[in-house]
């Protein structure tokens, strides 16, 4: 597709349930990022994939959060045993890094997660 | 680690006023610098960028100059419009250093007619 696609756009789940969020990056983009944006707040880094390198998981807030990426395509962010504090918009972005690191990140529209 | 600091919002201006949103960064080496904008109900989109010292990024009347000596990338616009009301995020990027993009907390701008 033309841009980064995320699904679902909205998700309401009950506390304690697991959820899976999907991101389709722009074709050819080797780097993929997940961020969390709580209401009225900035972007909180979660995880970064770059090609076949080991992902940078340093931003994942707890072991309930995990993410996978198949090659250089789709990524899924999984939140297990959701808590109300997980309610936020989850943003995915992709880029095609190249020297001298001047490529922008393209963002999807996000998935709004509400835990009730 | 790398970090980006922005002026706290919200910023409220009248139409046609001059805008400055301050941004400073901490990073090793020579990052690229970006301003992203998030209009109400929309996703983040790139506003402008600069890749090396003294570069000036510009778009839609907005400008920012990469100042290595002051580690700053302040966003300016000479005459804001109501349609500029949005949240503005300053960000940096250092290729190959793990966490690739680091964002500031965002500054909410409201422009009144």
mmCIF file of N, CA and C in Angstrom, chain A residues 31 33 35 37 40-43 45 48 50 56 58 91 95 97-109, chain B residues 30-32 34 36 38 41-44 46 49 51 89 93-96 98-106 108:
data_model
loop_
_atom_site.group_PDB
_atom_site.id
_atom_site.type_symbol
_atom_site.label_atom_id
_atom_site.label_comp_id
_atom_site.label_asym_id
_atom_site.label_seq_id
_atom_site.Cartn_x
_atom_site.Cartn_y
_atom_site.Cartn_z
ATOM 1 N N UNK A 31 13.134 -0.665 8.533
ATOM 2 C CA UNK A 31 13.001 -0.306 9.950
ATOM 3 C C UNK A 31 11.529 -0.139 10.310
ATOM 4 N N UNK A 33 8.949 0.691 13.850
ATOM 5 C CA UNK A 33 8.926 1.164 15.235
ATOM 6 C C UNK A 33 7.505 1.077 15.783
ATOM 7 N N UNK A 35 5.273 2.776 18.981
ATOM 8 C CA UNK A 35 5.230 3.777 20.035
ATOM 9 C C UNK A 35 3.860 3.718 20.697
ATOM 10 N N UNK A 37 1.096 6.256 22.753
ATOM 11 C CA UNK A 37 0.755 7.642 23.049
ATOM 12 C C UNK A 37 -0.479 7.663 23.926
ATOM 13 N N UNK A 40 -3.186 12.905 25.484
ATOM 14 C CA UNK A 40 -2.565 14.184 25.796
ATOM 15 C C UNK A 40 -1.087 14.120 26.080
ATOM 16 N N UNK A 41 -0.470 12.974 25.835
ATOM 17 C CA UNK A 41 0.942 12.797 26.150
ATOM 18 C C UNK A 41 1.787 12.676 24.877
ATOM 19 N N UNK A 42 3.089 12.592 25.063
ATOM 20 C CA UNK A 42 4.007 12.422 23.947
ATOM 21 C C UNK A 42 4.122 10.972 23.534
ATOM 22 N N UNK A 43 5.103 10.700 22.699
ATOM 23 C CA UNK A 43 5.322 9.357 22.192
ATOM 24 C C UNK A 43 6.277 8.592 23.100
ATOM 25 N N UNK A 45 8.504 5.310 23.298
ATOM 26 C CA UNK A 45 9.095 4.268 22.477
ATOM 27 C C UNK A 45 8.853 2.902 23.101
ATOM 28 N N UNK A 48 11.851 -1.473 18.397
ATOM 29 C CA UNK A 48 12.380 -1.084 17.084
ATOM 30 C C UNK A 48 12.958 -2.310 16.405
ATOM 31 N N UNK A 50 15.007 -3.576 12.912
ATOM 32 C CA UNK A 50 15.801 -3.114 11.776
ATOM 33 C C UNK A 50 16.317 -4.343 11.044
ATOM 34 N N UNK A 56 15.390 -3.940 19.189
ATOM 35 C CA UNK A 56 15.629 -3.173 20.404
ATOM 36 C C UNK A 56 14.329 -3.151 21.199
ATOM 37 N N UNK A 58 14.043 -2.283 24.375
ATOM 38 C CA UNK A 58 14.298 -1.588 25.630
ATOM 39 C C UNK A 58 13.125 -0.746 26.126
ATOM 40 N N UNK A 91 1.036 3.477 18.050
ATOM 41 C CA UNK A 91 1.446 3.969 16.745
ATOM 42 C C UNK A 91 2.584 3.124 16.189
ATOM 43 N N UNK A 95 10.574 3.154 8.249
ATOM 44 C CA UNK A 95 11.488 3.998 7.497
ATOM 45 C C UNK A 95 12.479 3.126 6.752
ATOM 46 N N UNK A 97 16.179 3.302 6.499
ATOM 47 C CA UNK A 97 17.393 3.990 6.944
ATOM 48 C C UNK A 97 18.500 3.925 5.901
ATOM 49 N N UNK A 98 19.166 5.033 5.707
ATOM 50 C CA UNK A 98 20.314 5.054 4.820
ATOM 51 C C UNK A 98 21.201 6.200 5.259
ATOM 52 N N UNK A 99 22.474 6.073 4.988
ATOM 53 C CA UNK A 99 23.373 7.179 5.320
ATOM 54 C C UNK A 99 22.934 8.413 4.561
ATOM 55 N N UNK A 100 23.066 9.588 5.110
ATOM 56 C CA UNK A 100 23.484 9.888 6.466
ATOM 57 C C UNK A 100 22.314 10.028 7.447
ATOM 58 N N UNK A 101 21.524 8.998 7.561
ATOM 59 C CA UNK A 101 20.420 8.892 8.534
ATOM 60 C C UNK A 101 19.434 10.043 8.384
ATOM 61 N N UNK A 102 19.081 10.312 7.158
ATOM 62 C CA UNK A 102 18.200 11.460 6.955
ATOM 63 C C UNK A 102 16.801 11.070 6.501
ATOM 64 N N UNK A 103 16.469 9.788 6.619
ATOM 65 C CA UNK A 103 15.137 9.391 6.141
ATOM 66 C C UNK A 103 14.128 9.567 7.253
ATOM 67 N N UNK A 104 12.976 10.012 6.878
ATOM 68 C CA UNK A 104 11.924 10.243 7.854
ATOM 69 C C UNK A 104 11.233 8.941 8.202
ATOM 70 N N UNK A 105 10.528 8.949 9.307
ATOM 71 C CA UNK A 105 9.664 7.846 9.691
ATOM 72 C C UNK A 105 8.249 8.178 9.251
ATOM 73 N N UNK A 106 7.582 7.199 8.640
ATOM 74 C CA UNK A 106 6.204 7.364 8.198
ATOM 75 C C UNK A 106 5.305 6.643 9.187
ATOM 76 N N UNK A 107 4.306 7.355 9.675
ATOM 77 C CA UNK A 107 3.450 6.813 10.717
ATOM 78 C C UNK A 107 2.124 6.313 10.169
ATOM 79 N N UNK A 108 1.618 5.258 10.798
ATOM 80 C CA UNK A 108 0.249 4.835 10.576
ATOM 81 C C UNK A 108 -0.711 5.691 11.379
ATOM 82 N N UNK A 109 -1.991 5.405 11.215
ATOM 83 C CA UNK A 109 -3.025 6.182 11.909
ATOM 84 C C UNK A 109 -3.200 5.745 13.360
ATOM 85 N N UNK B 30 26.293 13.154 15.233
ATOM 86 C CA UNK B 30 25.593 14.114 14.377
ATOM 87 C C UNK B 30 24.229 13.575 13.956
ATOM 88 N N UNK B 31 23.230 13.786 14.793
ATOM 89 C CA UNK B 31 21.911 13.275 14.438
ATOM 90 C C UNK B 31 21.267 14.104 13.345
ATOM 91 N N UNK B 32 20.275 13.553 12.702
ATOM 92 C CA UNK B 32 19.353 14.330 11.886
ATOM 93 C C UNK B 32 18.213 14.791 12.789
ATOM 94 N N UNK B 34 14.197 16.546 13.185
ATOM 95 C CA UNK B 34 12.896 16.570 12.520
ATOM 96 C C UNK B 34 11.882 17.331 13.369
ATOM 97 N N UNK B 36 7.742 16.923 13.566
ATOM 98 C CA UNK B 36 6.528 16.238 13.146
ATOM 99 C C UNK B 36 5.327 17.017 13.674
ATOM 100 N N UNK B 38 1.003 16.748 14.433
ATOM 101 C CA UNK B 38 -0.173 15.879 14.594
ATOM 102 C C UNK B 38 -1.400 16.772 14.677
ATOM 103 N N UNK B 41 -7.122 14.539 15.511
ATOM 104 C CA UNK B 41 -7.734 13.344 14.949
ATOM 105 C C UNK B 41 -6.927 12.660 13.863
ATOM 106 N N UNK B 42 -5.698 13.129 13.631
ATOM 107 C CA UNK B 42 -4.892 12.548 12.557
ATOM 108 C C UNK B 42 -3.598 11.949 13.099
ATOM 109 N N UNK B 43 -2.892 11.229 12.225
ATOM 110 C CA UNK B 43 -1.609 10.662 12.605
ATOM 111 C C UNK B 43 -0.488 11.670 12.484
ATOM 112 N N UNK B 44 0.692 11.254 12.900
ATOM 113 C CA UNK B 44 1.866 12.130 12.801
ATOM 114 C C UNK B 44 2.339 12.193 11.366
ATOM 115 N N UNK B 46 5.481 14.223 8.857
ATOM 116 C CA UNK B 46 6.685 15.025 8.866
ATOM 117 C C UNK B 46 6.363 16.451 8.420
ATOM 118 N N UNK B 49 12.704 18.806 8.084
ATOM 119 C CA UNK B 49 13.856 18.102 8.637
ATOM 120 C C UNK B 49 15.143 18.809 8.223
ATOM 121 N N UNK B 51 19.554 17.706 8.157
ATOM 122 C CA UNK B 51 20.450 16.573 8.346
ATOM 123 C C UNK B 51 21.840 16.945 8.819
ATOM 124 N N UNK B 89 5.939 17.898 17.411
ATOM 125 C CA UNK B 89 6.933 17.049 18.059
ATOM 126 C C UNK B 89 8.295 17.256 17.399
ATOM 127 N N UNK B 93 17.257 11.490 15.025
ATOM 128 C CA UNK B 93 17.490 10.171 14.452
ATOM 129 C C UNK B 93 18.982 9.963 14.322
ATOM 130 N N UNK B 94 19.462 8.826 14.869
ATOM 131 C CA UNK B 94 20.870 8.465 14.677
ATOM 132 C C UNK B 94 20.911 7.062 14.129
ATOM 133 N N UNK B 95 21.203 6.948 12.869
ATOM 134 C CA UNK B 95 21.192 5.666 12.187
ATOM 135 C C UNK B 95 22.106 4.678 12.883
ATOM 136 N N UNK B 96 21.572 3.488 13.104
ATOM 137 C CA UNK B 96 22.403 2.396 13.584
ATOM 138 C C UNK B 96 22.648 2.415 15.069
ATOM 139 N N UNK B 98 20.428 1.641 17.683
ATOM 140 C CA UNK B 98 19.339 1.065 18.458
ATOM 141 C C UNK B 98 18.063 1.858 18.298
ATOM 142 N N UNK B 99 17.659 2.526 19.344
ATOM 143 C CA UNK B 99 16.439 3.319 19.297
ATOM 144 C C UNK B 99 16.619 4.419 18.282
ATOM 145 N N UNK B 100 15.999 4.220 17.137
ATOM 146 C CA UNK B 100 16.364 5.025 15.988
ATOM 147 C C UNK B 100 15.826 6.440 16.033
ATOM 148 N N UNK B 101 14.606 6.603 16.460
ATOM 149 C CA UNK B 101 13.996 7.927 16.554
ATOM 150 C C UNK B 101 13.688 8.236 18.013
ATOM 151 N N UNK B 102 14.084 9.427 18.445
ATOM 152 C CA UNK B 102 13.759 9.884 19.785
ATOM 153 C C UNK B 102 12.899 11.134 19.648
ATOM 154 N N UNK B 103 11.739 11.127 20.299
ATOM 155 C CA UNK B 103 10.796 12.231 20.187
ATOM 156 C C UNK B 103 10.751 13.059 21.466
ATOM 157 N N UNK B 104 10.523 14.340 21.299
ATOM 158 C CA UNK B 104 10.223 15.185 22.426
ATOM 159 C C UNK B 104 8.790 14.963 22.875
ATOM 160 N N UNK B 105 8.377 15.581 23.975
ATOM 161 C CA UNK B 105 7.055 15.355 24.554
ATOM 162 C C UNK B 105 5.915 15.994 23.770
ATOM 163 N N UNK B 106 6.216 16.862 22.827
ATOM 164 C CA UNK B 106 5.176 17.519 22.050
ATOM 165 C C UNK B 106 4.751 18.843 22.661
ATOM 166 N N UNK B 108 1.519 21.536 22.282
ATOM 167 C CA UNK B 108 0.194 21.782 21.695
ATOM 168 C C UNK B 108 0.058 23.271 21.384
#
